[in-house]
Short mmCIF file of C-alpha atoms and ligand atoms in Angstrom, two decimals:
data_model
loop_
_atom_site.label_atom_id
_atom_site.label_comp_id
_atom_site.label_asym_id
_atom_site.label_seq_id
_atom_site.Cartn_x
_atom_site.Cartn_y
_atom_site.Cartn_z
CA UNK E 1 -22.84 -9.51 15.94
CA UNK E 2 -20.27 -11.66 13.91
CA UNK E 3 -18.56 -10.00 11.60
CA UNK E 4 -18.25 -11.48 7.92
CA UNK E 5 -14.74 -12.05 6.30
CA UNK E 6 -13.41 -11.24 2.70
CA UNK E 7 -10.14 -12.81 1.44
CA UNK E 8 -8.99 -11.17 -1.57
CA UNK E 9 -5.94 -12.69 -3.48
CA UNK E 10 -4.01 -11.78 -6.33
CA UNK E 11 -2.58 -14.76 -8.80
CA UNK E 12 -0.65 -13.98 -11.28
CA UNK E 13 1.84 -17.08 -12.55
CA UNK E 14 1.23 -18.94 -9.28
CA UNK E 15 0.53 -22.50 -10.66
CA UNK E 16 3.16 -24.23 -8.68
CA UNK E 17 2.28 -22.50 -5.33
CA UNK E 18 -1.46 -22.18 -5.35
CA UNK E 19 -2.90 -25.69 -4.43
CA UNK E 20 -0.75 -25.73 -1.23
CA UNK E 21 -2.11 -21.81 -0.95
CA UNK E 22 -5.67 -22.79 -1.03
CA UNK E 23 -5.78 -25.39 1.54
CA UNK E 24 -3.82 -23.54 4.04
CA UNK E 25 -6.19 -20.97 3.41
CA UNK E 26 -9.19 -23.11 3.59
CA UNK E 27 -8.02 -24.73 6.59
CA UNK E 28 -6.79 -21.63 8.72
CA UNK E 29 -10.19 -20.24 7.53
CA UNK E 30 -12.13 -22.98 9.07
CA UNK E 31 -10.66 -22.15 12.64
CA UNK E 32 -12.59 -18.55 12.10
CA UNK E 33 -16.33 -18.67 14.26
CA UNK E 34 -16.96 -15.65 11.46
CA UNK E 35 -18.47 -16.84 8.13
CA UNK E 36 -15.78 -15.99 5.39
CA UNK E 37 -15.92 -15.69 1.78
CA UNK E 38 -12.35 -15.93 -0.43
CA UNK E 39 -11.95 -13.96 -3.77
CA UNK E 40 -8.83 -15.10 -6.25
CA UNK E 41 -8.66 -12.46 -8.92
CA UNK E 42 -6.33 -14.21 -11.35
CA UNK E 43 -4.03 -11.27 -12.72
CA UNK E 44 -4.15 -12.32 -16.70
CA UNK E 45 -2.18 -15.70 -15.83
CA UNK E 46 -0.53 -17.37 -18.58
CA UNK E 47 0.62 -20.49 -16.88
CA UNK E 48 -2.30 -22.42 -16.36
CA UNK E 49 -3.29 -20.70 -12.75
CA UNK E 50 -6.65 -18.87 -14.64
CA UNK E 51 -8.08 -22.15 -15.37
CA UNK E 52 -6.90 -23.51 -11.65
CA UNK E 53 -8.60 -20.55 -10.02
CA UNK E 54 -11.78 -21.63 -11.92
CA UNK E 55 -11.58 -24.90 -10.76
CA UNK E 56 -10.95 -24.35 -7.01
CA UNK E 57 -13.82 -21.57 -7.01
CA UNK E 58 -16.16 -24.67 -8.32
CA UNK E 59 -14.55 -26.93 -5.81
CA UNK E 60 -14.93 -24.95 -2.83
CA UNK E 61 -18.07 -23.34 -4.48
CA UNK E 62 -20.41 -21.15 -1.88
CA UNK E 63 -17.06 -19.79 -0.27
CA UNK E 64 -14.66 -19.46 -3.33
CA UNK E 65 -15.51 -17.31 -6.43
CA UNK E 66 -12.25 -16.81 -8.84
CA UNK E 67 -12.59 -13.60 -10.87
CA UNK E 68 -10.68 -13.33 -14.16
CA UNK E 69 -8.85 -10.63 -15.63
CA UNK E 70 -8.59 -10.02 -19.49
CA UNK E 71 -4.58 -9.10 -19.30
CA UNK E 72 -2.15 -8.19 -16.23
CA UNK E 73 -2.84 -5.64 -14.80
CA UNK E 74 -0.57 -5.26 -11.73
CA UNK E 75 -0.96 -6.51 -8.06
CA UNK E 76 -2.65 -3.56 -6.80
CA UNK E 77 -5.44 -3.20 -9.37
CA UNK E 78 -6.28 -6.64 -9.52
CA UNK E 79 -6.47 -6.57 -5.63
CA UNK E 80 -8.99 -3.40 -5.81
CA UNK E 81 -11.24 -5.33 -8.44
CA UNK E 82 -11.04 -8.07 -5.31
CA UNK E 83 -12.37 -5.27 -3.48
CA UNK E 84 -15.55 -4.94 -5.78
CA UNK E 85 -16.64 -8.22 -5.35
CA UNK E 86 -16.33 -8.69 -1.59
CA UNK E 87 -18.96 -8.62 1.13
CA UNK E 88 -17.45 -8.90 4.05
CA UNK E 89 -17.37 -6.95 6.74
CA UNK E 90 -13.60 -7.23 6.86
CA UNK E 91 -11.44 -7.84 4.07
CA UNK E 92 -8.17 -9.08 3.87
CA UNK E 93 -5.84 -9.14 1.66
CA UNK E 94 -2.87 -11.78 1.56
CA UNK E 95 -0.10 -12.89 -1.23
CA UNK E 96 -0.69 -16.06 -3.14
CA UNK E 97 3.26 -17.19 -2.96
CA UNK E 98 2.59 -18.63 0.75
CA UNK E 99 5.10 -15.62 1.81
CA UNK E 100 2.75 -14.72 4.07
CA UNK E 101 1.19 -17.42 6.06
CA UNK E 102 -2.89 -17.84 6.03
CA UNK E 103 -2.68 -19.24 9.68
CA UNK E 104 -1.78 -15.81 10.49
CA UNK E 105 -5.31 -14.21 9.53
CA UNK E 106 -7.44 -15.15 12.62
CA UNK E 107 -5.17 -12.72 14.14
CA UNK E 108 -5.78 -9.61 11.86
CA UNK E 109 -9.51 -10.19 12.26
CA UNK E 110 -9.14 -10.03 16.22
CA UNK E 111 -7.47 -6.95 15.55
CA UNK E 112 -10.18 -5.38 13.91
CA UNK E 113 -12.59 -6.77 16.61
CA UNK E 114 -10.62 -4.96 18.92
CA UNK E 115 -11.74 -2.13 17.14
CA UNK E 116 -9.11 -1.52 14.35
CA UNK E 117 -9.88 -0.01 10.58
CA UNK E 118 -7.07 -0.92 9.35
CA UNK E 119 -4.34 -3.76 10.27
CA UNK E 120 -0.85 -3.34 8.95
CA UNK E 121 1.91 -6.46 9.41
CA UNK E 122 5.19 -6.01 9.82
CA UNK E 123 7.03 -9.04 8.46
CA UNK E 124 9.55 -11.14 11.12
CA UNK E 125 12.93 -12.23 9.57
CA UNK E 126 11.67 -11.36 6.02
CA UNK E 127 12.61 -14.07 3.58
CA UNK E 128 13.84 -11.68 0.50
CA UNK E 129 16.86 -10.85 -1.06
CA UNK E 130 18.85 -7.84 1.28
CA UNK E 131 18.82 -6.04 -1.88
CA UNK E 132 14.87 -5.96 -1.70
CA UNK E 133 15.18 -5.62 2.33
CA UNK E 134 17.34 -2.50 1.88
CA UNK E 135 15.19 -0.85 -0.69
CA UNK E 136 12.14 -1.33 1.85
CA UNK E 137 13.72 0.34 4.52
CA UNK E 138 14.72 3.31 2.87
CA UNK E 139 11.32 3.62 0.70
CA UNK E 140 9.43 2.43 4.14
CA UNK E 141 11.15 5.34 5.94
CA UNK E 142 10.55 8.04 2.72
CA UNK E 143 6.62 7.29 2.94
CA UNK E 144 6.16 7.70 6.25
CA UNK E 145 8.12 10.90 6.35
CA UNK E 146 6.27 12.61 2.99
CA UNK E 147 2.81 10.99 3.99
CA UNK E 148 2.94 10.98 7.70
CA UNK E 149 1.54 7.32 7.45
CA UNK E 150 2.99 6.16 11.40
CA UNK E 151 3.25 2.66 9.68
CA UNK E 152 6.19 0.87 9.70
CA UNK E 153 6.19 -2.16 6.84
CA UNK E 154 4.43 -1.04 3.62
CA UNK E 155 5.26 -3.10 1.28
CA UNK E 156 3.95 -6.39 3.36
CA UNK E 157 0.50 -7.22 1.66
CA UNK E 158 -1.42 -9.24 4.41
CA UNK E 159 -3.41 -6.80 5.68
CA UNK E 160 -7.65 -5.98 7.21
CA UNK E 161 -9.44 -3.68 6.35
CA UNK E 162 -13.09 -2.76 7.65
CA UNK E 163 -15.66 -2.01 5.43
CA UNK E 164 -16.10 1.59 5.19
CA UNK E 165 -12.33 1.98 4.87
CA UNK E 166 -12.53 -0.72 1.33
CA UNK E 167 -15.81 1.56 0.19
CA UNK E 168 -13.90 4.42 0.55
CA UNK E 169 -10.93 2.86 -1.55
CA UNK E 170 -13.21 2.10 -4.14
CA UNK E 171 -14.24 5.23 -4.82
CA UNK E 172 -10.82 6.51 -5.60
CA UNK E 173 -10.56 6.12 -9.43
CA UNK E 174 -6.47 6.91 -9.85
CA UNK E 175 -4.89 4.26 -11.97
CA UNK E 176 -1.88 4.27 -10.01
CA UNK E 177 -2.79 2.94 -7.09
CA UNK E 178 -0.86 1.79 -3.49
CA UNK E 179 -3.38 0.36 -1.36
CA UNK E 180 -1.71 0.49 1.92
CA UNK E 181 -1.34 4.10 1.83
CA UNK E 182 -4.68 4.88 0.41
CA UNK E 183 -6.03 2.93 3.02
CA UNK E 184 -4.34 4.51 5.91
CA UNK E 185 -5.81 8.18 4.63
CA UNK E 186 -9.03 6.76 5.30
CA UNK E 187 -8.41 4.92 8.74
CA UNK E 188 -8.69 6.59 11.79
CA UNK E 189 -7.37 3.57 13.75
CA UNK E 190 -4.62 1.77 12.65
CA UNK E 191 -2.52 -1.33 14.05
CA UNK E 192 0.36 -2.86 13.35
CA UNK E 193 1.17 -6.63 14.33
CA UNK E 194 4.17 -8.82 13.61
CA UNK E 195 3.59 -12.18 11.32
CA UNK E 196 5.65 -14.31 9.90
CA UNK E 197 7.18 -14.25 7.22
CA UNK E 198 8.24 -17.20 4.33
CA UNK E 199 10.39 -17.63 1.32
CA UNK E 200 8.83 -17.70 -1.92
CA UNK E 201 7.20 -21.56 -1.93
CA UNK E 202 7.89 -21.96 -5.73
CA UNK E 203 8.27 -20.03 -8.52
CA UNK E 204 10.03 -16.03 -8.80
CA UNK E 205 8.74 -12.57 -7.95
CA UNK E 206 6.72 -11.32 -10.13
CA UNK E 207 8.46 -8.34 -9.72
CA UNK E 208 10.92 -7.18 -12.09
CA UNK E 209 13.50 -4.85 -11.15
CA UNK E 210 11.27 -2.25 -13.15
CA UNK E 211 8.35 -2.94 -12.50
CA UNK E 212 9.59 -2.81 -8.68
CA UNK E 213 11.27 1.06 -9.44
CA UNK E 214 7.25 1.65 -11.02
CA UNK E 215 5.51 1.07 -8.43
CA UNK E 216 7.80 2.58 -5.86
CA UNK E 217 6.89 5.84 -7.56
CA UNK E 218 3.00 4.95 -7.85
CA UNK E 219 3.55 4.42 -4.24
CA UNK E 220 5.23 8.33 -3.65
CA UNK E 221 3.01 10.16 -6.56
CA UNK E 222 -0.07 9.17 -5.85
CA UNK E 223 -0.16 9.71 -1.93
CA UNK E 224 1.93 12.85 -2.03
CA UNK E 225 3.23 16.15 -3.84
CA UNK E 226 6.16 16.51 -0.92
CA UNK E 227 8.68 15.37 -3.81
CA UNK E 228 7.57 18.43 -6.33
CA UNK E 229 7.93 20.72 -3.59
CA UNK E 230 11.06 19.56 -2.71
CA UNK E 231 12.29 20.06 -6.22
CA UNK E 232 11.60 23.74 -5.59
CA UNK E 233 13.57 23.68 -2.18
CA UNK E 234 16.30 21.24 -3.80
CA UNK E 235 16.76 23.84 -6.82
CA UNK E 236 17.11 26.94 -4.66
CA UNK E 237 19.72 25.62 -2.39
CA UNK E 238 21.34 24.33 -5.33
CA UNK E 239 21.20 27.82 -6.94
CA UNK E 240 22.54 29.38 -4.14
CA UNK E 241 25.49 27.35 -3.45
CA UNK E 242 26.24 28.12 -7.33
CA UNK E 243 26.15 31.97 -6.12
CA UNK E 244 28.37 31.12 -3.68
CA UNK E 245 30.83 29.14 -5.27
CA UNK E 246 30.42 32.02 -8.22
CA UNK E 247 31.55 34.42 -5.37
CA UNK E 248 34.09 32.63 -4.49
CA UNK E 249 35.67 31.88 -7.35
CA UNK E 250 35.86 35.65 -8.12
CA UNK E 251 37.55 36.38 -5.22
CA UNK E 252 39.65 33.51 -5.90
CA UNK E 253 40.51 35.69 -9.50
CA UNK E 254 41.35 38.96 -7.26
CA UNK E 255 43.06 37.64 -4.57
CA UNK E 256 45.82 35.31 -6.56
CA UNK E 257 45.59 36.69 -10.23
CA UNK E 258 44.76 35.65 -13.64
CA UNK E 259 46.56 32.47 -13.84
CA UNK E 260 44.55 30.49 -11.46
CA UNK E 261 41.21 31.37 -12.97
CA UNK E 262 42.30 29.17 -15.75
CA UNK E 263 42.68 26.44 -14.05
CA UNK E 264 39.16 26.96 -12.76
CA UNK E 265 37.71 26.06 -15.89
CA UNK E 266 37.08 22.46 -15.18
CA UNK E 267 35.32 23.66 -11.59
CA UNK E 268 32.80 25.28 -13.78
CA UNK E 269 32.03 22.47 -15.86
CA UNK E 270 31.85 20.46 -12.82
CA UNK E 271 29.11 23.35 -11.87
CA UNK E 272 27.81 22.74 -14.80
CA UNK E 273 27.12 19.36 -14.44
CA UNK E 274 25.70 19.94 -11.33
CA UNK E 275 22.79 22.27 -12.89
CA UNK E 276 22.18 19.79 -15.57
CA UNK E 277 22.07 16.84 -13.43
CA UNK E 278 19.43 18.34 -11.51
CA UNK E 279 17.46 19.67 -14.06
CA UNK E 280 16.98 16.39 -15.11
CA UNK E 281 16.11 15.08 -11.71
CA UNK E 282 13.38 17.50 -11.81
CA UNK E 283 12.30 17.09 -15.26
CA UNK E 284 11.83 13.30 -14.90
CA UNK E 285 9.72 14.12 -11.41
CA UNK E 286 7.68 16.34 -13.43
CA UNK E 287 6.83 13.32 -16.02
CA UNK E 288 6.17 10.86 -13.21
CA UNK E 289 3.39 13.09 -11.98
CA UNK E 290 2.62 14.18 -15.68
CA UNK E 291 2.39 10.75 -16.67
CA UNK E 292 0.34 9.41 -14.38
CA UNK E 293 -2.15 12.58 -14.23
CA UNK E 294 -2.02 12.06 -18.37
CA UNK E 295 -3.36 8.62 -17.54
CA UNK E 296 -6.07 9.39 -15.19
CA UNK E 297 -7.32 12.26 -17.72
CA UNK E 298 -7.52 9.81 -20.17
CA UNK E 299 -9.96 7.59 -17.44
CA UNK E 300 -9.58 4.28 -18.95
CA UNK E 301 -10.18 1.49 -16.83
CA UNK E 302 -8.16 0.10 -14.25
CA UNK E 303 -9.04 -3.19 -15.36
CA UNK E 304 -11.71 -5.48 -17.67
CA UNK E 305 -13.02 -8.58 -16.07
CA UNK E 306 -12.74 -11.54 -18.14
CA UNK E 307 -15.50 -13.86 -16.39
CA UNK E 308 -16.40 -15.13 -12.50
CA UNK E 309 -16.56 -18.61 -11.16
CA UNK E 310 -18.00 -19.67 -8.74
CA UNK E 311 -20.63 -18.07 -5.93
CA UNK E 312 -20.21 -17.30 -2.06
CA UNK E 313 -22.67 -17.07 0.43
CA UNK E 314 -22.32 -13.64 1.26
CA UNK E 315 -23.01 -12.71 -1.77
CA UNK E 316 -25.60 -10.17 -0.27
CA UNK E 317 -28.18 -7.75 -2.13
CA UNK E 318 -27.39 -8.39 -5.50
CA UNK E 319 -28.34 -4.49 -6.93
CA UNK E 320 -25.52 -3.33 -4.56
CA UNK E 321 -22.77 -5.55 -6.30
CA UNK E 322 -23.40 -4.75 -9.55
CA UNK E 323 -23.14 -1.27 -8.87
CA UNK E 324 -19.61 -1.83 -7.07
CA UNK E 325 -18.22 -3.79 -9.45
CA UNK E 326 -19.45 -1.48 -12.88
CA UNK E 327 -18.06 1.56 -10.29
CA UNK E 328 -14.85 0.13 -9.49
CA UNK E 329 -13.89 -2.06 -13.06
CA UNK E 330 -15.68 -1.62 -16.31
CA UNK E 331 -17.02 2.06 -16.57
CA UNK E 332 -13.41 2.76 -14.56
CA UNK E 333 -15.23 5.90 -13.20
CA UNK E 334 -18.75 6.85 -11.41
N1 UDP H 1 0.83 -10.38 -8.44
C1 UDP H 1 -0.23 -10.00 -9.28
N2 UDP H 1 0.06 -9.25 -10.38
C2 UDP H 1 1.33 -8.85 -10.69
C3 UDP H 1 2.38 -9.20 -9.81
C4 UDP H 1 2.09 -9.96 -8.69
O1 UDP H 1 -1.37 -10.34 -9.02
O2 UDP H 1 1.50 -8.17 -11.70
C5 UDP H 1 0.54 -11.21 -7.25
C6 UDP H 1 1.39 -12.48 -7.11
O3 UDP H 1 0.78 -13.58 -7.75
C7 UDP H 1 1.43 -12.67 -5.60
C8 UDP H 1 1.39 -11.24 -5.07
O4 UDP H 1 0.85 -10.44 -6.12
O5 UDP H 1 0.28 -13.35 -5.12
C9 UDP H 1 2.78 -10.74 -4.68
O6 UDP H 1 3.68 -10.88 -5.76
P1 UDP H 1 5.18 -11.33 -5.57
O7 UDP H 1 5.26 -12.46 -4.61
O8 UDP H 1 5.76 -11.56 -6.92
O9 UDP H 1 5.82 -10.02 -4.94
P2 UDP H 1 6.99 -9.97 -3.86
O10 UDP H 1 6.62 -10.92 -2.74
O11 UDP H 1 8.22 -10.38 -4.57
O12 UDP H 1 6.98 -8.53 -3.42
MG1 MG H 2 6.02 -12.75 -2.77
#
């Protein structure tokens, strides 16, 4: 049996880049034997690409559907309100900015014909700034070491998933969301395959340097408490070098008199400092998890839908779509 195909992409500000987008999609999409469905869930755009996305689901109407969000929301919960309206049997989800190239998804989806749940990509020469190629390596190498993930390139957004593995997603109501984790704790067969990789067609990241630092900690609170344990382990060995050095500093005293202690008095502030510093560390951990377990108490929805354009043809049984979509968006929980 032929397996159906989902394409979910976020737009946010993409006017200049999402013409070109669409019809290498459209093409590359045409080359599949499965039948194939594309969702563009237009991330509160304010640059004319809501009203684009609108038009191109009415152009390419019974395989494009553009679904609208009220505000901006953030790449990864407008891609998991793609998630509620797909009906695929796959679903894939790939960057707007042509960074990663369509032509590259007939390749995922033999993947998962092979039999994988999930397929990862790990991006060839990446086209982006060494400052953002740095930070990846170093977060890349943290998240597989505090979640045991064995993938390699997380932040790289073309990426399958298989059904059961999106259902499962969808279920998970946390507001801070990183899908490529969250999906791996729900694979039991993942893959990994090289793609290409582009500059940025037109336009700039839409990440800001904060908004970048944000969701580097969605990406390590929400899959993990490793880092509040290892404010506990961090704290003691701190405490106990400050024993030490305490120790020492008292022998210091005996051995060679009073004079020298005086001079010592700058060590302790520096031990001071020390403390302080990483009682801060550890206070602002605690608020990352507080602040994001705050919001999820609160249970306000990840996201509103504006409107829908446009239909596909695997739409399938109706009754089951509603109830995805009022799970996943409006009513934020089930
Ligand atoms: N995006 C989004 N909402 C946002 C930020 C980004 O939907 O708040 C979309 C954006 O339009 C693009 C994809 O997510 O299709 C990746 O964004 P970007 O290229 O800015 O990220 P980068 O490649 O710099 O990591
Ligand atoms: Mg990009």
């Amino acid at each position: 049996m032929s397996l159906s195909i989902s394409i979910v992409v976020p737009v946010y500000n993409e006017i200049e880049n999402i013409d070109t987008f669409v019809d290498r999609l459209v093409t590359a999409c045409g080359t599949l034997a499965q039948p194939w469905e594309v969702i563009l869930v237009d991330d509160g755009s304010h640059d004319g690409s809501t009203q684009r996305a609108d038009q191109l689901a009415e152009k390419h109407d019974g395989v494009m559907r553009s679904v609208v969000l009220n505000r901006n929301y953030g790449q990864h919960a407008a891609i998991m309100c793609g998630f509620a309206h797909t009906r695929g049997d796959v679903v894939i989800t790939i960057d707007a900015d042509l960074q990663n190239p369509p032509e590259e998804i007939p390749r995922l989806v033999q993947c998962i014909e092979d039999g994988a749940d999930v397929v990862g990509t790990i991006r060839r020469n990446r086209q982006d700034s060494l400052f953002r190629r740095m930070g990846s390596r170093g977060i890349n190498w943290m998240v597989r070491k505090a979640t045991g993930s064995p993938m390699s390139d997380f932040g790289c957004m073309l990426r399958a998933y298989r059904r059961p593995v999106v259902d499962a997603m969808l279920q998970c109501h946390e507001r801070s969301t990183f899908i490529p984790v969250l999906a791996n704790s729900f694979a039991k067969q993942l893959v990994e395959i090289k793609v290409a990789h582009a500059e940025r067609e037109a336009g700039e990241s839409k990440y800001s340097l904060w908004k970048l630092i944000n969701l580097q900690f969605d990406l390590l609170t929400s899959m993990t408490t490793t880092p509040l344990r290892m404010l506990s382990w961090i704290g003691l060995g701190i405490s106990a070098a400050g024993i030490a050095f305490g120790l020492l500093l008292l022998f210091l005293r005996l051995a060679m008199g009073a004079e020298w202690a005086g001079d010592g008095v700058f060590t302790l502030f520096a031990i001071l400092f020390i403390f302080i510093g990483a009682q801060f560390i550890g206070l602002g951990l605690l608020g990352e998890y507080l602040g994001r377990v705050y919001n999820d108490v609160r249970g306000r929805p990840r996201y509103f839908v504006d409107h829908v354009a446009g239909t596909t043809h695997l739409e399938g049984d109706p009754a089951r779509r509603t109830a995805a979509i009022a799970a996943a968006g409006r009513e934020g929980r089930s």
